[in-house]
Amino acid sequence: MKILAIELHRVAMPLVRPFQTSFGTQLARDVLLVRVRGSDGDGWGECVAMTDPVYSSEYVEGCERVIRSYLGAALLAAPEVTAETVGDLLSFVVGHRMAKAALETAVLDAQTRASGVSLGEYFGAVRTEVECGVSVGIARSVDELLDEVGGYIDEGYRRIKLKIKPGWDLEPVRAVRELIGETPLQVDANTAYTRADIGHLRALDEFGLLLIEQPFVEEDILSHIVLAEAIETRVCLDESITNAEVAVDAIGRGATSVVNVKAGRVGGYLEAVRVHDVCAELGVPVWCGGMLETGVGRAANVALAAMENFTLPGDTSGSSRYFAEDLTEPFVLRDGRLAVPTGAGSGVEVRDELVREWASREPIVLR
Ligand code: NPQ
Ligand code: MG
């Protein structure tokens, strides 16, 4: 279809509780939403970048800037755009995968809506619902952590993921393992450790964790290889895996034996599907990561997680984990699972009036 206009909306979404990680404490989600107006209809995409470049080099204002100055014009100038050609049309810009992903997702939503196909069908989903895990931030005390985790267990979450960092690892993990018994448990360090910590991290083996996610900086593949050889617990890369080729390389070198897939991190859902596929070929299970998405991004994540090789519960939590009210109909857990939307496109309707009401600035329209 022809892209007639691209709208950039900014919405401030307060979180139901602060989310603390090794890179800081988030009080709100600063969301950049992209709406493409196409000749065949409209579509939405959510940009997963954070306000500040403390988790990834990309950040919200930077994504907006690169879309306004480069990416938007490339799509608007093309006589014909499909989700399958967005990657090539935008490849003249190096990096900026989260910004590119938001645009590609909006085109994909418009295109699949227009043809009456759901994202699940488009991706080749093999299930109608997905098992849900929840990511739990660093707490002020172990007691408060146990309160929070206990609440999630009561809500039916099937897997707990704890954020860890030096000084907040063995003690909280031991306490949560005692609280939740056999419930699957994993940890995410968001690059907070160095190779000198490998001896210490080996002590995590006694807790029967599903995996340890991204202990070292994203460029440091070698330390992940060394850890994987020293520890029983599976090593899982998140930040390091920027496309399917990198996934093949990291798996081949023994740095990761399970992979966190996030569409924003790899430049879009089409590349996320390729990551899924190469991992499946190599016998490596994947799971769907999360970036505190509103219903817009959550809908697409749930569809992705319905693919065959997504065999571990994802960070695909219910809307209420993060937001009192969502920008779409809320995602609600049933028996620890979320239903894969079946409607055309992402299958959810964006509540325009909320996007307008909660906007932190006027929308920017590119034509
Ligand atoms: C991760 N996500 O797996 C990320 C980290 C993360 C659910 O743990 C705003 C935007 C806040 C993106 C906080 C989860 C965020 C964010 C944490 C990503 O590494
Ligand atoms: Mg992670």
Short mmCIF file of C-alpha atoms and ligand atoms in Angstrom, two decimals:
data_model
loop_
_atom_site.label_atom_id
_atom_site.label_comp_id
_atom_site.label_asym_id
_atom_site.label_seq_id
_atom_site.Cartn_x
_atom_site.Cartn_y
_atom_site.Cartn_z
CA MET A 1 0.00 0.00 0.00
CA LYS A 2 0.95 3.65 -0.18
CA ILE A 3 1.84 5.34 3.15
CA LEU A 4 -0.07 8.63 3.27
CA ALA A 5 0.95 9.89 6.71
CA ILE A 6 2.85 8.83 9.82
CA GLU A 7 1.71 10.10 13.23
CA LEU A 8 3.97 10.09 16.28
CA HIS A 9 2.07 10.07 19.57
CA ARG A 10 3.67 10.39 23.02
CA VAL A 11 1.80 9.04 26.04
CA ALA A 12 2.89 9.05 29.69
CA MET A 13 1.64 5.88 31.40
CA PRO A 14 2.12 5.78 35.17
CA LEU A 15 3.19 2.33 36.43
CA VAL A 16 1.14 0.67 39.16
CA ARG A 17 4.41 0.25 41.12
CA PRO A 18 7.97 1.49 40.56
CA PHE A 19 10.07 -0.96 38.52
CA GLN A 20 13.67 -1.09 39.76
CA THR A 21 16.46 -2.72 37.78
CA SER A 22 20.25 -2.53 37.81
CA PHE A 23 19.94 0.46 35.41
CA GLY A 24 17.51 2.54 37.44
CA THR A 25 13.96 2.90 38.70
CA GLN A 26 11.06 3.50 36.31
CA LEU A 27 7.97 5.29 37.66
CA ALA A 28 6.18 5.64 34.35
CA ARG A 29 6.32 4.28 30.83
CA ASP A 30 7.08 7.06 28.33
CA VAL A 31 5.47 5.53 25.26
CA LEU A 32 6.01 6.53 21.64
CA LEU A 33 3.21 5.21 19.46
CA VAL A 34 3.34 5.27 15.68
CA ARG A 35 0.21 5.30 13.55
CA VAL A 36 0.60 4.85 9.82
CA ARG A 37 -2.20 6.07 7.60
CA GLY A 38 -2.14 3.90 4.51
CA SER A 39 -4.10 3.69 1.27
CA ASP A 40 -5.55 0.37 2.49
CA GLY A 41 -6.10 1.48 6.09
CA ASP A 42 -4.33 2.40 9.30
CA GLY A 43 -2.08 0.53 11.72
CA TRP A 44 -0.35 1.05 15.07
CA GLY A 45 3.11 0.23 16.34
CA GLU A 46 4.62 0.79 19.80
CA CYS A 47 8.23 1.85 20.25
CA VAL A 48 9.85 0.01 23.17
CA ALA A 49 12.67 2.49 23.84
CA MET A 50 12.92 4.04 27.31
CA THR A 51 13.06 7.75 28.14
CA ASP A 52 16.80 7.64 28.81
CA PRO A 53 19.60 5.70 27.04
CA VAL A 54 20.46 3.69 30.18
CA TYR A 55 19.16 0.27 29.09
CA SER A 56 19.74 0.47 25.34
CA SER A 57 21.54 3.10 23.28
CA GLU A 58 18.15 3.94 21.81
CA TYR A 59 15.82 6.22 23.76
CA VAL A 60 12.47 7.82 23.05
CA GLU A 61 13.58 11.25 21.81
CA GLY A 62 16.27 9.61 19.67
CA CYS A 63 13.72 7.26 18.09
CA GLU A 64 11.43 10.18 17.39
CA ARG A 65 14.31 12.16 15.88
CA VAL A 66 15.47 9.36 13.56
CA ILE A 67 11.92 8.71 12.39
CA ARG A 68 11.29 12.41 11.73
CA SER A 69 14.63 13.04 10.00
CA TYR A 70 15.20 9.79 8.09
CA LEU A 71 12.95 6.77 8.44
CA GLY A 72 9.55 8.41 7.99
CA ALA A 73 10.53 10.15 4.77
CA ALA A 74 11.82 6.87 3.30
CA LEU A 75 8.46 5.17 3.83
CA LEU A 76 6.46 8.19 2.65
CA ALA A 77 8.53 8.42 -0.56
CA ALA A 78 8.11 4.76 -1.51
CA PRO A 79 5.38 4.13 -4.10
CA GLU A 80 4.49 0.82 -2.46
CA VAL A 81 5.22 -0.36 1.09
CA THR A 82 4.59 -3.75 2.61
CA ALA A 83 5.71 -5.05 6.00
CA GLU A 84 8.08 -7.35 4.11
CA THR A 85 9.81 -4.43 2.35
CA VAL A 86 10.08 -2.01 5.31
CA GLY A 87 13.38 -3.57 6.42
CA ASP A 88 15.02 -2.96 3.03
CA LEU A 89 13.53 0.54 2.71
CA LEU A 90 15.02 1.49 6.11
CA SER A 91 18.34 -0.36 5.86
CA PHE A 92 20.18 2.79 4.74
CA VAL A 93 20.06 3.88 8.40
CA VAL A 94 22.52 1.97 10.59
CA GLY A 95 21.07 0.55 13.79
CA HIS A 96 18.04 2.28 15.38
CA ARG A 97 16.27 -1.05 15.49
CA MET A 98 13.63 -0.01 18.03
CA ALA A 99 12.59 2.95 15.86
CA LYS A 100 12.51 0.75 12.75
CA ALA A 101 10.53 -1.93 14.59
CA ALA A 102 7.82 0.55 15.59
CA LEU A 103 7.36 1.60 11.96
CA GLU A 104 7.42 -1.94 10.57
CA THR A 105 4.89 -3.05 13.19
CA ALA A 106 2.51 -0.23 12.28
CA VAL A 107 2.73 -1.21 8.59
CA LEU A 108 2.27 -4.89 9.49
CA ASP A 109 -0.81 -4.04 11.58
CA ALA A 110 -2.31 -1.96 8.75
CA GLN A 111 -1.57 -4.61 6.14
CA THR A 112 -2.92 -7.58 8.12
CA ARG A 113 -5.99 -5.61 9.20
CA ALA A 114 -6.67 -4.75 5.56
CA SER A 115 -6.44 -8.41 4.52
CA GLY A 116 -8.40 -9.74 7.51
CA VAL A 117 -5.50 -11.80 8.87
CA SER A 118 -4.52 -11.81 12.55
CA LEU A 119 -0.89 -11.35 13.59
CA GLY A 120 -1.03 -14.84 15.07
CA GLU A 121 -2.04 -16.31 11.71
CA TYR A 122 0.58 -14.21 9.95
CA PHE A 123 3.34 -15.50 12.27
CA GLY A 124 2.13 -19.10 12.04
CA ALA A 125 0.88 -19.41 15.62
CA VAL A 126 0.37 -22.97 16.85
CA ARG A 127 -1.57 -22.10 20.02
CA THR A 128 -4.57 -20.04 21.00
CA GLU A 129 -3.16 -18.96 24.36
CA VAL A 130 0.29 -18.45 25.82
CA GLU A 131 1.74 -19.21 29.25
CA CYS A 132 2.66 -16.12 31.20
CA GLY A 133 5.54 -15.21 33.43
CA VAL A 134 6.21 -11.99 35.29
CA SER A 135 9.35 -9.92 35.71
CA VAL A 136 9.86 -8.67 39.27
CA GLY A 137 12.02 -5.64 40.00
CA ILE A 138 14.58 -5.17 42.75
CA ALA A 139 12.66 -4.53 45.98
CA ARG A 140 13.46 -2.40 49.03
CA SER A 141 13.68 -5.52 51.20
CA VAL A 142 13.32 -9.28 50.89
CA ASP A 143 10.02 -9.07 52.81
CA GLU A 144 8.58 -6.63 50.28
CA LEU A 145 9.84 -8.84 47.44
CA LEU A 146 8.08 -11.87 48.92
CA ASP A 147 4.84 -9.88 49.24
CA GLU A 148 5.01 -8.89 45.60
CA VAL A 149 5.92 -12.36 44.33
CA GLY A 150 3.20 -13.94 46.49
CA GLY A 151 0.66 -11.65 44.84
CA TYR A 152 1.75 -12.75 41.35
CA ILE A 153 1.58 -16.42 42.34
CA ASP A 154 -1.98 -15.81 43.58
CA GLU A 155 -2.81 -14.20 40.22
CA GLY A 156 -1.71 -17.39 38.49
CA TYR A 157 1.61 -16.47 36.89
CA ARG A 158 3.41 -19.63 35.79
CA ARG A 159 6.97 -18.37 36.06
CA ILE A 160 8.73 -15.75 38.15
CA LYS A 161 11.72 -13.76 36.90
CA LEU A 162 13.74 -11.82 39.45
CA LYS A 163 15.93 -8.88 38.55
CA ILE A 164 19.33 -9.36 40.20
CA LYS A 165 22.49 -7.31 40.64
CA PRO A 166 25.60 -7.56 42.83
CA GLY A 167 24.34 -7.35 46.43
CA TRP A 168 20.80 -8.46 45.43
CA ASP A 169 21.07 -12.02 44.22
CA LEU A 170 21.55 -15.13 46.40
CA GLU A 171 19.48 -13.93 49.35
CA PRO A 172 16.36 -12.84 47.42
CA VAL A 173 16.58 -15.88 45.11
CA ARG A 174 16.80 -18.25 48.09
CA ALA A 175 13.83 -16.56 49.82
CA VAL A 176 11.67 -16.61 46.67
CA ARG A 177 12.56 -20.25 45.93
CA GLU A 178 11.41 -21.17 49.45
CA LEU A 179 8.18 -19.21 48.97
CA ILE A 180 7.19 -20.58 45.54
CA GLY A 181 8.34 -24.20 45.81
CA GLU A 182 8.60 -25.81 42.37
CA THR A 183 7.21 -22.89 40.38
CA PRO A 184 9.63 -22.10 37.53
CA LEU A 185 12.06 -19.34 38.52
CA GLN A 186 14.70 -17.44 36.53
CA VAL A 187 16.88 -14.36 36.98
CA ASP A 188 17.83 -11.36 34.81
CA ALA A 189 20.96 -9.30 35.56
CA ASN A 190 20.67 -6.75 32.74
CA THR A 191 24.51 -6.73 32.35
CA ALA A 192 25.22 -5.91 36.02
CA TYR A 193 28.07 -8.45 36.51
CA THR A 194 31.62 -8.92 35.22
CA ARG A 195 33.66 -12.03 34.50
CA ALA A 196 35.18 -11.74 38.00
CA ASP A 197 31.73 -12.62 39.40
CA ILE A 198 31.55 -16.08 37.78
CA GLY A 199 32.57 -17.87 40.98
CA HIS A 200 29.82 -16.06 42.84
CA LEU A 201 27.18 -16.69 40.15
CA ARG A 202 27.86 -20.44 40.36
CA ALA A 203 26.16 -20.37 43.77
CA LEU A 204 22.87 -19.82 41.88
CA ASP A 205 23.01 -23.45 40.71
CA GLU A 206 21.50 -24.71 43.96
CA PHE A 207 18.16 -22.95 43.26
CA GLY A 208 17.19 -24.93 40.15
CA LEU A 209 16.70 -21.85 37.99
CA LEU A 210 15.35 -22.11 34.44
CA LEU A 211 18.08 -19.75 33.26
CA ILE A 212 20.23 -16.72 34.01
CA GLU A 213 19.63 -13.85 31.58
CA GLN A 214 22.31 -11.44 30.32
CA PRO A 215 24.76 -11.25 33.25
CA PHE A 216 27.44 -9.36 31.25
CA VAL A 217 27.50 -6.40 28.85
CA GLU A 218 26.04 -7.00 25.43
CA GLU A 219 29.35 -6.99 23.51
CA ASP A 220 31.01 -9.46 25.90
CA ILE A 221 30.11 -12.80 24.32
CA LEU A 222 33.26 -14.47 25.65
CA SER A 223 32.34 -14.01 29.34
CA HIS A 224 28.98 -15.64 28.64
CA ILE A 225 30.79 -18.60 27.06
CA VAL A 226 33.07 -18.90 30.11
CA LEU A 227 30.09 -18.70 32.48
CA ALA A 228 28.12 -21.28 30.50
CA GLU A 229 31.03 -23.71 30.93
CA ALA A 230 31.30 -23.01 34.67
CA ILE A 231 27.62 -23.15 35.64
CA GLU A 232 24.83 -25.76 35.42
CA THR A 233 22.11 -23.13 35.01
CA ARG A 234 21.39 -22.29 31.36
CA VAL A 235 22.72 -18.94 30.15
CA CYS A 236 20.21 -16.84 28.15
CA LEU A 237 21.09 -13.75 26.12
CA ASP A 238 18.75 -10.78 25.77
CA GLU A 239 20.53 -7.45 25.04
CA SER A 240 23.30 -9.19 23.01
CA ILE A 241 20.97 -10.75 20.43
CA THR A 242 20.39 -8.02 17.85
CA ASN A 243 19.43 -10.20 14.86
CA ALA A 244 19.20 -13.82 13.66
CA GLU A 245 22.86 -14.01 12.53
CA VAL A 246 24.05 -12.88 15.97
CA ALA A 247 21.80 -15.54 17.52
CA VAL A 248 23.34 -18.26 15.32
CA ASP A 249 26.83 -17.03 16.23
CA ALA A 250 26.18 -16.86 19.99
CA ILE A 251 24.55 -20.29 20.02
CA GLY A 252 27.33 -21.83 17.94
CA ARG A 253 29.95 -20.48 20.33
CA GLY A 254 28.13 -21.80 23.40
CA ALA A 255 27.28 -18.38 24.87
CA THR A 256 23.53 -18.99 25.06
CA SER A 257 21.39 -22.15 25.12
CA VAL A 258 18.04 -20.38 25.32
CA VAL A 259 17.12 -17.02 23.78
CA ASN A 260 14.95 -14.09 24.86
CA VAL A 261 13.20 -12.74 21.74
CA LYS A 262 12.11 -9.09 21.68
CA ALA A 263 10.94 -7.62 18.40
CA GLY A 264 12.06 -4.09 19.26
CA ARG A 265 15.61 -5.24 20.04
CA VAL A 266 16.02 -7.03 16.68
CA GLY A 267 14.37 -4.41 14.45
CA GLY A 268 10.86 -5.79 14.16
CA TYR A 269 8.57 -8.82 14.26
CA LEU A 270 9.80 -10.17 10.92
CA GLU A 271 13.35 -10.42 12.27
CA ALA A 272 11.95 -11.80 15.56
CA VAL A 273 10.34 -14.60 13.54
CA ARG A 274 13.72 -15.26 11.89
CA VAL A 275 15.38 -15.45 15.33
CA HIS A 276 12.68 -17.92 16.37
CA ASP A 277 13.28 -19.98 13.23
CA VAL A 278 17.09 -20.21 13.46
CA CYS A 279 16.85 -21.11 17.15
CA ALA A 280 14.32 -23.84 16.33
CA GLU A 281 16.68 -25.25 13.68
CA LEU A 282 19.48 -25.33 16.25
CA GLY A 283 17.29 -26.93 18.91
CA VAL A 284 17.41 -23.84 21.13
CA PRO A 285 14.15 -22.89 22.88
CA VAL A 286 13.05 -19.25 22.93
CA TRP A 287 10.72 -17.16 25.04
CA CYS A 288 9.10 -13.78 24.48
CA GLY A 289 10.64 -10.87 26.37
CA GLY A 290 8.79 -7.75 27.43
CA MET A 291 9.46 -4.01 27.52
CA LEU A 292 6.57 -2.80 29.66
CA GLU A 293 4.41 -2.53 26.56
CA THR A 294 0.92 -1.12 26.54
CA GLY A 295 -1.80 -3.26 24.95
CA VAL A 296 -0.57 -2.13 21.52
CA GLY A 297 2.81 -3.86 21.86
CA ARG A 298 1.51 -6.60 24.15
CA ALA A 299 -0.96 -7.83 21.51
CA ALA A 300 1.82 -8.40 18.98
CA ASN A 301 4.06 -10.05 21.62
CA VAL A 302 1.33 -12.51 22.57
CA ALA A 303 0.83 -13.41 18.88
CA LEU A 304 4.60 -13.95 18.47
CA ALA A 305 4.75 -16.09 21.62
CA ALA A 306 2.15 -18.41 20.08
CA MET A 307 4.77 -19.72 17.63
CA GLU A 308 5.97 -23.29 18.09
CA ASN A 309 9.47 -22.79 19.52
CA PHE A 310 8.30 -20.33 22.21
CA THR A 311 8.30 -23.18 24.72
CA LEU A 312 9.07 -21.23 27.90
CA PRO A 313 6.64 -18.77 29.55
CA GLY A 314 7.32 -15.20 28.42
CA ASP A 315 7.40 -11.79 30.09
CA THR A 316 3.94 -11.50 28.52
CA SER A 317 2.17 -10.37 31.69
CA GLY A 318 -1.36 -9.05 32.02
CA SER A 319 -1.99 -5.33 31.54
CA SER A 320 -2.58 -4.91 35.29
CA ARG A 321 1.04 -5.93 36.07
CA TYR A 322 2.06 -2.49 34.81
CA PHE A 323 -0.97 -0.25 34.24
CA ALA A 324 -4.18 0.66 36.05
CA GLU A 325 -5.75 1.29 32.65
CA ASP A 326 -4.44 0.22 29.25
CA LEU A 327 -4.57 1.94 25.86
CA THR A 328 -6.46 -1.06 24.44
CA GLU A 329 -8.87 -3.55 25.92
CA PRO A 330 -6.91 -5.02 28.85
CA PHE A 331 -5.01 -8.32 28.65
CA VAL A 332 -6.30 -10.42 31.55
CA LEU A 333 -4.73 -13.69 32.74
CA ARG A 334 -6.91 -16.77 32.75
CA ASP A 335 -5.34 -19.72 34.53
CA GLY A 336 -1.90 -18.17 34.04
CA ARG A 337 -2.37 -17.68 30.30
CA LEU A 338 -3.26 -14.89 27.88
CA ALA A 339 -5.47 -15.51 24.86
CA VAL A 340 -3.90 -14.79 21.49
CA PRO A 341 -6.02 -12.09 19.82
CA THR A 342 -7.97 -13.47 16.87
CA GLY A 343 -9.19 -10.27 15.21
CA ALA A 344 -7.56 -8.84 12.09
CA GLY A 345 -4.15 -7.20 12.56
CA SER A 346 -3.04 -6.98 16.17
CA GLY A 347 -6.66 -7.78 17.07
CA VAL A 348 -6.96 -4.95 19.61
CA GLU A 349 -8.49 -1.50 19.22
CA VAL A 350 -6.47 1.50 20.33
CA ARG A 351 -8.53 3.85 22.51
CA ASP A 352 -7.90 7.06 20.56
CA GLU A 353 -9.52 9.20 23.22
CA LEU A 354 -7.05 7.92 25.85
CA VAL A 355 -4.08 8.47 23.55
CA ARG A 356 -5.27 12.07 23.17
CA GLU A 357 -6.18 12.55 26.83
CA TRP A 358 -2.92 11.12 28.21
CA ALA A 359 -0.67 12.63 25.53
CA SER A 360 2.43 14.32 26.94
CA ARG A 361 2.60 16.52 23.82
CA GLU A 362 0.80 17.21 20.58
CA PRO A 363 1.10 14.46 17.95
CA ILE A 364 3.64 15.02 15.16
CA VAL A 365 2.33 14.25 11.67
CA LEU A 366 4.72 13.41 8.81
CA ARG A 367 3.40 13.51 5.25
C1 NPQ B 1 14.46 -7.07 30.22
N1 NPQ B 1 12.18 -6.15 30.56
O1 NPQ B 1 14.07 -8.21 30.06
C2 NPQ B 1 13.55 -5.86 30.24
C3 NPQ B 1 14.11 -4.74 30.96
C4 NPQ B 1 13.32 -3.46 31.01
C5 NPQ B 1 10.16 -6.96 31.62
O2 NPQ B 1 12.25 -7.20 32.57
C6 NPQ B 1 10.83 0.83 30.17
C7 NPQ B 1 11.10 0.30 28.93
C8 NPQ B 1 11.23 0.18 31.31
C9 NPQ B 1 11.80 -0.88 28.82
C10 NPQ B 1 12.32 -1.75 32.34
C11 NPQ B 1 11.63 -6.78 31.63
C12 NPQ B 1 11.92 -1.04 31.20
C13 NPQ B 1 12.22 -1.57 29.96
C14 NPQ B 1 13.01 -2.94 32.22
C15 NPQ B 1 12.92 -2.78 29.88
O3 NPQ B 1 15.66 -6.92 30.30
MG MG B 2 16.29 -9.00 30.01
#
